[in-house]
Amino acid sequence: MTETAAGAGVLSGIKVVDFGHFVAGPLTAVMLADQGAEVVHVDRPGAELAEADAFLNRGKRRVTLDLKDPADAAIAARLAAGADVVIENFRPGVMDRHGLGWQQLAPVAPRLIYCSLPGFGRDDPRAAIPAWEGVVAAATANCSIRVGQEPEGWDTTRPTYSAVPLASNFAAFLAATAIVAALTFRHRTGRGQLIEVPLFHAMFELIGKAGSFVQADGLAPPKPHSGNGSGTYECADGRYVRMDPIGGSARFLRWLLDAAGAESWAADGLTDGVRLARHKELEEQLKERLRGMFLTRTAEEWGELAGDAGVPLVFIRTCREWLQTPHARVAGHVVSVADPLFGETWMPGLPVHTAASSGWTPRPRQLPDTDHDAVAAEGSQPAAPAASAATAAAARPAEDITRAFEGLRVLDLTEILAGPTSGRILGEYGADVVKINAPNSTVAAHGIVNRGKRSILLNVEAERGQAVFWELASRSDVIIQNYPEGTADRYGIGYRHVRARFPDVVYVSVTCYGEGGLWGARRGWETQGQAVTGMMERAGGDHHVPEVLGPYNVVDFGSGVMTAFAASLGIFHRTRTSAGGLVTASLAQTATYHQAIFMLDYAGRRQHAEPRGPEALGTGPFQRYYQVRDGWIFLGMKPSQLPSLRSVPWLAGAAGLSPADATAVAEALSAALAGRSAAEATRALQEAGVGAHEVLTTEQVMTSEPARKLGLSLTQRSEEFGPVVMPGLTVRLSESPLVLGGPAGRAGSDAESILAEVGLAGRMTELSRYWVLRTDNLPPPW
């Protein structure tokens, strides 16, 4: 990216009006504000100022408007019509009633990008249900403990509540990405559009591979995360580390034992990955000896020793400890902001980094209505057309472009889940994606993340393999890699090497701990991203061993979306300026953003009451899971709504209680609901106007009628395995809809056609003979 853009931000000149509340809308908008957009946040009169407001509304101007008041609504309408982007996360129909819906604004602002993040979509039969986080979690089976981590004697049908707002987070990550893609589409075509990202839809991005299966086999039960001694271990100081020496061999385990002076374990077969996988008793013997070994040093000492040795192991920290970690501060994962109420406040930094954000300085929030006069004056003038970007040279007439990233070529060198997910998302926006994995790769074949890609198994470290890489790179607009910091440079295919040949390429890097800082070159997966940032400590609570949060891979799939967001920013900048550049994302920063509403530290801050640990059912009687006759449901409502339950005869007793008597209300609701079926209870509560949903299993979610009708669960036909079921497309765009890619084939099965495109089809035999290209015994996609 150009030096002149440094500090200004990729989205400089883009005007955003943020009508959001709670988390999803404001989080989307702050992600845009941090990239240079000019954001006006519209507060509701009397809105409570939660602590997280310090982060969610930083860098925005603020005005308080009563949308029920015609004069204020008119100001809001003019602001929206003059903006590039409008964001709202009300239930479907609410903005229409205020004259601020897409249908009302589009005729006067055809270039407007309007992003809606309701709980349930407008065509979902549950559209009117208040979609509290717990309601969406119940509807998507995001409320169980990860298999293998249950406390002794745990009832596996019992749900558990997490205060981390994953539905809102995923919706915001997806929405921010969609908005940047829509800006790119508008730059190429001049057309605005409607974007819809319901929170329920967004959760299917998180479900990911957990909801993917061969139809004939059915959904396999989840397996514990294990192998080569993987697990959580107590150390000499009573703190814990998380270790995961996985990845196809036991080399990480050997590196740890070498660093710890325990090389002799190899003589007992405890570093033989093949034997460990085949003999459960050997794995248990290894874990028993590891438990003893870890008790010889503190958790922080183990974290440093293992990190320096290249082992995916980390000291499990709290959120506050992460905020105070030198690496987090140096790498920009967290930043200090001079908040008007709290003073110096540490909070999350940029979600992703670009060259244009290199000079970024976080701006503190304004307090509600601080900018009322200036913003109201702007909204009192006739709306001017949204700023028009310079027309980009297009390969085809604008009317023929139907996808945001149509015509772009992506080279995806990533493995596991996060990186490949980002490549899949770029493909859904219209890019042509070629997937490269090493010939000996054993993790190249996750079907859902490689949907829609062409694949080749190529050794990019070898000289002959690099010749092929550079031919492919010469025809690529975007390159994505997820090597630890410095590895791509050692291979000779790092950003500086690519930039020297192709300065207009967008080079995307995703790592565990981010680039720069003290830990950039260290390895880590989902579990390390959770452990280092406080997420595992939060999931374990105060009375349990810290463990991995959730049944799904919240950091891997979240980082996949964040990496796509980073790539989208790079593409938008390239579309505007013709300049490429480096953009980066990380697992640790995604985990930081998942916990952003808690990730604040300032003088005098008190520890807030928060439901923690596996036994947590909710935040109180009005937001919690309740057991019913045939399972569990989640009830979500405001305390002020308690009297509305009088419309349900068997809840009248609870409705007559004081909302302030939390214990009595919980007992009354528990007793009343216990004798009802889940279907009866949820129907009655929904008819009373409160949020409720029965708790489903992942299999029930993926086979449910709403998911199938909405295209969130779909079936494709694999040539080898027949029908395969997987999550579908989660984002809706009215003018440039996403593309559903074809089912993933065997890894490496497209080598011939890929080589032919770069004039190397005749070298397949030679490349195979030198073990640079793999063409036989290809890994299956399922």
GROMACS .gro file of C-alpha atoms in nm, residues 98 122 240 255 269 294 330 332 510 513 617 634-635 648 656 718 753 782:
model
   18
   98HIS     CA    1  -3.926   0.475   1.135
  122ARG     CA    2  -3.683  -1.130   0.766
  240TYR     CA    3  -0.192  -2.403   3.409
  255TRP     CA    4   1.114  -3.050   2.091
  269GLY     CA    5   0.834  -4.504   2.293
  294PHE     CA    6   0.498  -2.978   3.445
  330VAL     CA    7   0.402  -0.428   2.148
  332GLY     CA    8  -0.083  -0.386   1.901
  510VAL     CA    9  -0.245  -1.507   0.947
  513TYR     CA   10   0.016  -1.439   1.795
  617LEU     CA   11  -2.704  -2.135   3.330
  634PHE     CA   12  -3.348  -2.070   2.699
  635LEU     CA   13  -3.560  -1.780   2.821
  648VAL     CA   14  -4.988  -1.766   3.002
  656GLY     CA   15  -4.707  -1.158   3.983
  718SER     CA   16  -1.931  -3.553  -0.377
  753SER     CA   17  -0.541  -2.809  -1.505
  782TRP     CA   18  -1.413  -3.603   0.398
   0.00000   0.00000   0.00000
